[in-house]
Amino acid sequence: MTIARILAEKGRNVSTIQPHRTLAEVLQILAIQNIGAVVVTDAEGAVLGILSERDIVRALGRDGAGALADAASKYMTAKVVTTLESECVSTAMEKMTTRRFRHLPVVKEGKLTGLVSIGDLVKFRLAEMEQQHEALKEYIASA
């Protein structure tokens, strides 16, 4: 199964922000939309970075409340690991687990096309395992 299948089910809507927006603005978006990260993009939709709740907590811990007036680009993770729609779900999970991050932007031809979280991937894998379990039960019952 691929990332494209997950996006087909969950949708492709991604909360983005421009790099000059402040951390306070990012916090508002996270709170209002009840999400854990925003992708920082340029005007053409290319991924410049990602800013998560963890990044903001670290910024506040390091620089205090004054960090809220700083640009998102100051605290975003600029070396963003991305994935393609054609990538296998298990490969994406391994990437996220190994590198210890929870959000993975999906790109196509250099443009943001979606975002998957570790929760999305786990939910998908659990459903897949449940289907396999049911198929095995049916096979055994019919044998």
Backbone as a chain_set.jsonl record, in Angstrom:
{"seq": "MTIARILAEKGRNVSTIQPHRTLAEVLQILAIQNIGAVVVTDAEGAVLGILSERDIVRALGRDGAGALADAASKYMTAKVVTTLESECVSTAMEKMTTRRFRHLPVVKEGKLTGLVSIGDLVKFRLAEMEQQHEALKEYIASA", "coords": {"N": [[0.826, -1.183, 0.0], [0.346, 2.281, -0.596], [1.346, 5.721, 0.035], [-0.312, 7.369, -1.435], [-2.793, 6.101, -1.305], [-3.552, 6.494, 1.359], [-3.784, 9.282, 1.366], [-5.889, 9.514, -0.415], [-7.981, 8.602, 1.107], [-7.95, 10.194, 3.485], [-7.712, 12.798, 2.611], [-6.247, 15.751, 1.084], [-5.753, 18.128, 2.245], [-3.668, 20.544, 3.665], [-2.288, 22.397, 6.269], [-0.642, 25.345, 5.833], [1.985, 27.798, 6.07], [3.504, 30.981, 5.606], [7.006, 31.807, 5.5], [7.638, 34.213, 6.837], [5.713, 34.666, 8.739], [4.718, 34.905, 12.199], [5.673, 33.094, 15.231], [3.602, 33.236, 17.042], [1.393, 33.465, 15.343], [1.521, 30.983, 14.12], [0.987, 29.348, 16.324], [-1.69, 30.047, 16.776], [-2.914, 28.961, 14.494], [-2.349, 26.228, 14.874], [-3.783, 25.746, 17.244], [-6.467, 26.503, 16.595], [-7.058, 24.781, 14.465], [-6.559, 22.392, 15.593], [-4.194, 20.792, 15.273], [-0.859, 19.355, 14.868], [1.331, 20.353, 13.512], [2.596, 22.661, 11.05], [3.241, 23.223, 7.606], [5.835, 25.002, 6.16], [5.795, 27.012, 3.415], [6.688, 28.305, 0.13], [5.477, 30.851, -2.162], [4.827, 29.38, -4.418], [4.235, 26.882, -3.517], [6.268, 25.183, -2.792], [8.056, 23.199, -0.442], [9.516, 24.665, 2.299], [10.096, 24.316, 4.921], [9.195, 22.835, 8.114], [7.126, 23.211, 10.924], [6.627, 22.291, 14.111], [4.714, 21.498, 17.109], [6.601, 20.731, 19.005], [8.893, 22.084, 18.083], [8.162, 24.698, 18.648], [7.861, 24.666, 21.431], [10.514, 24.169, 22.147], [11.675, 26.54, 21.166], [10.461, 28.463, 22.82], [11.421, 27.611, 25.282], [14.138, 28.055, 24.968], [14.375, 30.77, 24.086], [12.446, 32.22, 25.402], [9.32, 34.049, 25.957], [9.521, 36.067, 24.097], [10.117, 34.883, 21.707], [7.763, 34.414, 20.389], [7.206, 36.552, 18.762], [8.962, 36.286, 16.73], [9.952, 35.281, 13.379], [8.569, 32.449, 11.718], [10.365, 31.05, 10.178], [12.746, 31.172, 11.554], [12.706, 29.192, 13.473], [11.784, 26.879, 12.282], [12.107, 23.516, 11.047], [14.372, 23.148, 8.669], [15.576, 21.311, 6.989], [13.773, 19.303, 5.606], [12.415, 16.11, 5.623], [10.819, 14.408, 3.127], [8.155, 12.676, 1.373], [7.021, 10.619, -1.351], [3.992, 10.129, -3.219], [3.95, 7.584, -4.197], [5.401, 6.084, -2.435], [5.839, 3.323, -0.248], [3.801, 2.483, 2.542], [4.958, 1.214, 4.782], [7.669, 1.859, 4.447], [7.614, 4.622, 4.751], [6.755, 4.745, 7.414], [8.961, 3.607, 8.674], [10.924, 5.527, 8.115], [9.943, 7.712, 9.594], [9.914, 6.693, 12.194], [12.602, 5.985, 12.663], [13.894, 8.46, 12.369], [12.584, 9.97, 14.197], [10.273, 11.769, 13.96], [6.97, 13.16, 13.521], [5.416, 14.005, 11.415], [5.034, 13.988, 7.918], [5.636, 15.525, 5.02], [4.136, 15.296, 1.793], [5.248, 15.262, -1.468], [5.122, 16.267, -4.923], [6.686, 16.627, -7.884], [8.184, 18.69, -6.758], [6.328, 20.201, -5.348], [4.082, 20.682, -2.615], [1.748, 18.204, -1.841], [0.301, 16.921, 0.049], [0.018, 15.689, 3.454], [1.127, 13.393, 5.823], [0.64, 11.877, 8.974], [2.199, 10.176, 11.735], [0.202, 8.955, 13.11], [-1.764, 8.659, 11.111], [-0.527, 6.727, 9.518], [-0.213, 4.567, 11.286], [-2.893, 4.028, 11.888], [-3.777, 3.186, 9.367], [-2.159, 0.892, 8.972], [-3.05, -0.731, 11.104], [-5.706, -1.181, 10.324], [-5.229, -2.576, 7.98], [-3.942, -4.866, 9.005], [-6.032, -5.927, 10.499], [-7.812, -6.61, 8.451], [-6.316, -8.632, 7.2], [-6.242, -10.473, 9.287], [-8.96, -11.147, 9.526], [-9.355, -12.313, 7.017], [-7.691, -14.542, 7.232], [-9.012, -15.924, 9.307], [-11.427, -16.545, 8.019], [-10.453, -18.169, 5.996], [-9.393, -20.343, 7.444], [-11.721, -21.259, 8.689], [-13.131, -22.172, 6.512], [-11.686, -24.295, 5.641]], "CA": [[0.0, 0.0, 0.0], [1.144, 3.495, -0.773], [0.928, 6.992, 0.635], [-1.426, 7.876, -2.242], [-4.033, 5.503, -0.802], [-3.897, 7.193, 2.6], [-4.244, 10.626, 0.987], [-7.201, 9.372, -1.048], [-8.965, 8.411, 2.174], [-7.977, 11.28, 4.477], [-7.731, 14.09, 1.95], [-4.958, 16.376, 0.798], [-5.69, 19.452, 2.857], [-2.513, 20.737, 4.53], [-2.154, 23.758, 6.789], [0.666, 25.904, 5.503], [2.237, 29.166, 6.517], [4.652, 31.603, 4.943], [8.141, 31.851, 6.437], [7.735, 35.462, 7.603], [4.692, 34.702, 9.788], [5.305, 34.763, 13.537], [5.334, 31.89, 15.999], [2.27, 33.457, 17.62], [0.427, 33.132, 14.294], [1.563, 29.531, 13.97], [0.263, 28.793, 17.47], [-3.124, 30.234, 16.541], [-3.341, 27.966, 13.506], [-2.315, 24.907, 15.512], [-4.877, 25.656, 18.221], [-7.777, 26.575, 15.934], [-7.27, 23.612, 13.613], [-6.279, 21.207, 16.411], [-3.177, 20.016, 14.566], [0.437, 19.341, 15.54], [2.407, 20.953, 12.725], [2.286, 23.35, 9.799], [4.321, 23.187, 6.634], [6.23, 26.339, 5.705], [5.935, 26.937, 1.957], [6.813, 29.56, -0.607], [4.262, 31.213, -2.898], [4.545, 28.365, -5.426], [3.881, 25.63, -2.869], [7.437, 24.355, -2.484], [8.283, 23.051, 0.989], [10.714, 25.331, 2.822], [10.344, 23.818, 6.266], [8.038, 22.365, 8.876], [7.161, 23.745, 12.278], [5.752, 21.476, 14.949], [4.553, 21.924, 18.5], [7.899, 20.539, 19.664], [9.778, 23.181, 17.687], [7.729, 25.909, 19.353], [8.216, 24.495, 22.843], [11.97, 24.372, 22.239], [11.939, 27.962, 20.963], [10.058, 29.171, 24.038], [12.353, 27.22, 26.339], [15.442, 28.641, 24.693], [14.354, 32.216, 23.893], [11.391, 32.859, 26.182], [8.097, 34.496, 25.289], [9.873, 36.943, 22.978], [10.169, 34.077, 20.482], [6.455, 34.446, 19.73], [7.208, 37.627, 17.764], [9.937, 35.944, 15.691], [9.466, 34.62, 12.165], [8.514, 30.983, 11.735], [11.569, 30.523, 9.53], [13.843, 31.115, 12.525], [12.588, 27.996, 14.305], [11.321, 25.717, 11.528], [13.07, 22.519, 10.599], [14.562, 23.499, 7.261], [15.939, 20.112, 6.225], [12.564, 18.494, 5.736], [12.327, 14.816, 4.962], [9.515, 14.316, 2.47], [7.854, 11.397, 0.742], [6.261, 10.652, -2.592], [2.731, 9.387, -3.142], [4.208, 6.196, -4.574], [6.161, 5.386, -1.398], [5.177, 2.289, 0.533], [3.47, 2.929, 3.893], [5.939, 0.7, 5.74], [8.899, 2.631, 4.274], [7.367, 5.927, 5.378], [6.739, 4.529, 8.868], [10.338, 3.383, 9.1], [11.571, 6.846, 8.058], [9.457, 8.536, 10.695], [10.323, 6.084, 13.454], [14.06, 6.083, 12.763], [14.324, 9.863, 12.501], [11.852, 10.521, 15.333], [9.357, 12.868, 13.703], [5.595, 12.677, 13.453], [4.709, 14.531, 10.248], [5.799, 13.752, 6.707], [5.027, 16.164, 3.845], [4.116, 14.54, 0.547], [5.526, 16.185, -2.573], [5.096, 15.796, -6.3], [7.326, 17.622, -8.755], [8.644, 19.798, -5.943], [5.214, 20.922, -4.72], [3.367, 20.003, -1.536], [0.462, 17.643, -2.267], [-0.383, 16.32, 1.178], [0.783, 15.501, 4.683], [0.692, 12.244, 6.614], [1.185, 11.829, 10.328], [2.447, 8.81, 12.193], [-1.126, 8.437, 13.452], [-2.402, 8.213, 9.87], [0.121, 5.5, 9.069], [-0.546, 3.506, 12.239], [-4.303, 3.709, 11.668], [-3.846, 2.42, 8.128], [-1.541, -0.43, 9.192], [-3.948, -1.51, 11.961], [-6.839, -1.616, 9.499], [-4.698, -3.589, 7.069], [-3.719, -6.074, 9.796], [-7.35, -6.458, 10.844], [-8.324, -7.256, 7.243], [-5.568, -9.878, 7.038], [-6.694, -11.363, 10.357], [-10.293, -11.632, 9.155], [-9.19, -13.195, 5.86], [-7.144, -15.803, 7.737], [-10.081, -16.602, 10.033], [-12.357, -17.083, 7.029], [-9.767, -19.27, 5.306], [-9.326, -21.467, 8.365], [-13.087, -21.76, 8.889], [-13.605, -22.844, 5.295], [-10.809, -25.439, 5.312]], "C": [[0.874, 1.252, 0.0], [0.547, 4.687, -0.034], [-0.265, 7.571, -0.12], [-2.764, 7.345, -1.734], [-4.495, 6.194, 0.481], [-4.448, 8.579, 2.281], [-5.623, 10.572, 0.336], [-8.299, 9.243, -0.004], [-9.079, 9.611, 3.102], [-8.081, 12.668, 3.867], [-6.337, 14.694, 1.85], [-4.803, 17.757, 1.431], [-4.516, 19.532, 3.839], [-2.496, 22.191, 4.987], [-0.732, 24.228, 6.523], [0.764, 27.327, 6.033], [3.446, 29.689, 5.753], [5.764, 31.806, 5.957], [8.226, 33.113, 7.288], [6.683, 35.584, 8.714], [5.323, 34.405, 11.14], [4.911, 33.442, 14.191], [3.956, 32.02, 16.632], [1.183, 33.11, 16.596], [0.374, 31.616, 14.064], [0.78, 28.875, 15.1], [-1.246, 28.92, 17.303], [-3.654, 29.186, 15.567], [-3.391, 26.578, 14.134], [-3.497, 24.721, 16.458], [-6.247, 25.617, 17.542], [-8.072, 25.301, 15.15], [-7.005, 22.285, 14.342], [-5.325, 20.242, 15.702], [-1.831, 20.166, 15.265], [1.571, 19.989, 14.783], [1.834, 21.691, 11.518], [3.5, 23.237, 8.897], [4.572, 24.619, 6.18], [6.516, 26.218, 4.212], [6.197, 28.313, 1.362], [5.527, 29.781, -1.396], [3.865, 30.16, -3.936], [4.191, 27.007, -4.826], [5.048, 24.694, -2.605], [7.655, 24.343, -0.972], [9.609, 23.706, 1.372], [11.098, 24.791, 4.191], [9.069, 23.28, 6.872], [8.216, 22.851, 10.307], [6.131, 22.996, 13.108], [5.616, 22.083, 16.342], [5.878, 21.794, 19.254], [8.874, 21.668, 19.351], [9.443, 24.452, 18.463], [8.068, 25.826, 20.834], [9.713, 24.718, 23.033], [12.326, 25.844, 22.094], [11.598, 28.763, 22.217], [10.998, 28.853, 25.192], [13.705, 27.899, 26.186], [15.412, 30.18, 24.717], [13.265, 32.953, 24.667], [10.23, 33.322, 25.323], [8.363, 35.425, 24.117], [9.933, 36.205, 21.654], [8.854, 34.137, 19.715], [6.37, 35.525, 18.655], [8.169, 37.339, 16.611], [9.271, 35.24, 14.518], [9.523, 33.105, 12.32], [9.8, 30.391, 11.163], [12.751, 30.402, 10.481], [13.856, 29.787, 13.283], [12.154, 26.736, 13.552], [12.465, 24.739, 11.278], [13.195, 22.72, 9.1], [14.934, 22.291, 6.396], [14.812, 19.095, 6.382], [12.699, 17.198, 4.952], [10.921, 14.737, 4.389], [9.328, 12.905, 1.915], [7.11, 11.651, -0.555], [4.981, 9.848, -2.414], [2.941, 7.908, -3.432], [4.952, 5.403, -3.5], [5.27, 4.425, -0.625], [4.94, 2.805, 1.962], [4.513, 2.452, 4.902], [7.275, 1.441, 5.638], [8.764, 4.001, 4.931], [7.365, 5.804, 6.894], [8.155, 4.357, 9.404], [11.115, 4.694, 9.131], [11.221, 7.67, 9.295], [9.929, 8.002, 12.045], [11.822, 6.258, 13.679], [14.515, 7.508, 13.051], [13.553, 10.634, 13.563], [11.086, 11.809, 15.02], [7.982, 12.305, 13.394], [4.812, 13.147, 12.233], [5.614, 14.433, 9.025], [5.083, 14.409, 5.523], [5.164, 15.273, 2.609], [4.291, 15.539, -0.586], [5.424, 15.473, -3.916], [5.637, 16.931, -7.158], [7.688, 18.886, -7.972], [7.57, 20.59, -5.214], [4.542, 20.047, -3.665], [2.013, 19.505, -2.037], [-0.316, 17.004, -1.126], [0.539, 16.224, 2.37], [0.23, 14.266, 5.382], [1.367, 12.31, 7.975], [1.441, 10.373, 10.693], [1.123, 8.161, 12.587], [-1.877, 7.94, 12.23], [-1.849, 6.86, 9.435], [-0.208, 4.324, 9.987], [-2.004, 3.068, 12.049], [-4.466, 2.832, 10.423], [-3.305, 1.01, 8.324], [-2.429, -1.313, 10.074], [-5.143, -2.022, 11.174], [-6.412, -2.72, 8.542], [-4.493, -4.92, 7.802], [-5.044, -6.73, 10.18], [-7.965, -7.177, 9.65], [-7.626, -8.599, 7.008], [-6.02, -10.918, 8.06], [-8.046, -11.981, 9.999], [-10.208, -12.608, 7.979], [-8.645, -14.554, 6.304], [-8.204, -16.594, 8.491], [-11.069, -17.256, 9.074], [-11.736, -18.274, 6.309], [-9.725, -20.517, 6.179], [-10.713, -22.085, 8.57], [-13.588, -22.537, 7.683], [-12.794, -24.087, 4.942], [-11.316, -26.747, 5.88]], "O": [[1.986, 1.263, 0.528], [-0.586, 4.656, 0.445], [-1.136, 8.195, 0.485], [-3.76, 8.07, -1.736], [-5.686, 6.446, 0.665], [-5.454, 9.002, 2.851], [-6.432, 11.482, 0.515], [-9.416, 9.72, -0.207], [-10.186, 10.007, 3.469], [-8.495, 13.612, 4.54], [-5.382, 14.206, 2.454], [-3.827, 18.461, 1.173], [-4.386, 18.693, 4.731], [-2.671, 23.104, 4.18], [0.242, 23.596, 6.933], [-0.231, 27.958, 6.39], [4.3, 28.919, 5.313], [5.495, 31.96, 7.149], [8.83, 33.086, 8.361], [6.752, 36.499, 9.535], [6.35, 33.729, 11.216], [3.965, 32.772, 13.777], [3.225, 31.036, 16.749], [0.162, 32.522, 16.955], [-0.696, 31.05, 13.841], [-0.001, 27.953, 14.865], [-1.992, 28.004, 17.651], [-4.712, 28.597, 15.789], [-4.359, 25.841, 13.949], [-4.132, 23.666, 16.471], [-7.088, 24.786, 17.884], [-9.196, 24.8, 15.167], [-7.2, 21.205, 13.784], [-5.606, 19.052, 15.553], [-1.678, 21.007, 16.151], [2.66, 20.166, 15.33], [0.742, 21.386, 11.037], [4.637, 23.165, 9.363], [3.638, 25.354, 5.857], [7.364, 25.431, 3.792], [5.964, 29.342, 1.996], [4.594, 28.983, -1.304], [2.691, 30.059, -4.294], [3.876, 26.074, -5.565], [4.846, 23.538, -2.234], [7.462, 25.359, -0.304], [10.669, 23.358, 0.852], [12.268, 24.806, 4.574], [8.01, 23.268, 6.244], [9.331, 22.893, 10.828], [4.93, 23.057, 12.847], [6.303, 23.04, 16.698], [6.226, 22.663, 20.053], [9.588, 22.149, 20.23], [10.336, 25.188, 18.883], [8.513, 26.809, 21.426], [10.127, 25.384, 23.982], [13.185, 26.347, 22.818], [12.36, 29.639, 22.626], [11.33, 29.731, 25.989], [14.337, 28.271, 27.175], [16.298, 30.816, 25.287], [13.174, 34.179, 24.593], [10.159, 33.03, 24.129], [7.518, 35.558, 23.232], [9.815, 36.818, 20.593], [8.842, 33.929, 18.502], [5.553, 35.425, 17.739], [8.187, 38.073, 15.623], [8.182, 34.68, 14.641], [10.417, 32.563, 12.97], [10.264, 29.346, 11.62], [13.663, 29.611, 10.238], [14.919, 29.317, 13.689], [12.156, 25.645, 14.122], [13.638, 25.111, 11.298], [12.245, 22.493, 8.351], [14.632, 22.263, 5.202], [14.894, 18.161, 7.18], [13.05, 17.198, 3.772], [9.943, 14.974, 5.098], [10.224, 12.064, 1.984], [6.634, 12.756, -0.816], [4.906, 8.979, -1.545], [2.178, 7.069, -2.952], [5.12, 4.19, -3.63], [4.094, 4.698, -0.386], [5.796, 3.491, 2.522], [4.908, 3.212, 5.786], [7.946, 1.631, 6.653], [9.691, 4.478, 5.586], [7.914, 6.661, 7.587], [8.502, 4.894, 10.456], [11.878, 4.944, 10.064], [12.093, 8.243, 9.948], [10.298, 8.774, 12.93], [12.251, 6.636, 14.769], [15.405, 7.735, 13.871], [13.829, 11.808, 13.808], [11.227, 12.811, 15.721], [7.839, 11.132, 13.05], [3.669, 12.735, 12.034], [6.801, 14.752, 9.086], [4.049, 13.917, 5.07], [6.172, 14.594, 2.416], [3.576, 16.538, -0.662], [5.612, 14.261, -4.025], [5.11, 18.044, -7.155], [7.519, 20.004, -8.46], [7.884, 21.561, -4.525], [4.45, 18.829, -3.815], [1.226, 20.274, -2.588], [-1.461, 16.59, -1.307], [1.7, 16.627, 2.307], [-0.984, 14.109, 5.517], [2.513, 12.743, 8.101], [0.951, 9.458, 10.031], [0.945, 6.955, 12.416], [-2.554, 6.914, 12.293], [-2.596, 5.967, 9.037], [-0.454, 3.214, 9.515], [-2.303, 1.874, 12.049], [-5.21, 1.851, 10.44], [-3.925, 0.04, 7.888], [-2.55, -2.512, 9.823], [-5.549, -3.172, 11.339], [-7.147, -3.682, 8.322], [-4.833, -5.978, 7.273], [-5.155, -7.956, 10.183], [-8.573, -8.236, 9.81], [-8.274, -9.586, 6.657], [-6.162, -12.097, 7.736], [-8.249, -13.186, 10.15], [-10.914, -13.616, 7.955], [-9.084, -15.593, 5.812], [-8.29, -17.812, 8.333], [-11.498, -18.389, 9.293], [-12.411, -19.269, 6.044], [-9.991, -21.621, 5.704], [-10.847, -23.308, 8.617], [-14.386, -23.463, 7.827], [-13.171, -24.845, 4.048], [-10.688, -27.789, 5.688]]}, "num_chains": 1, "name": "protein.A"}
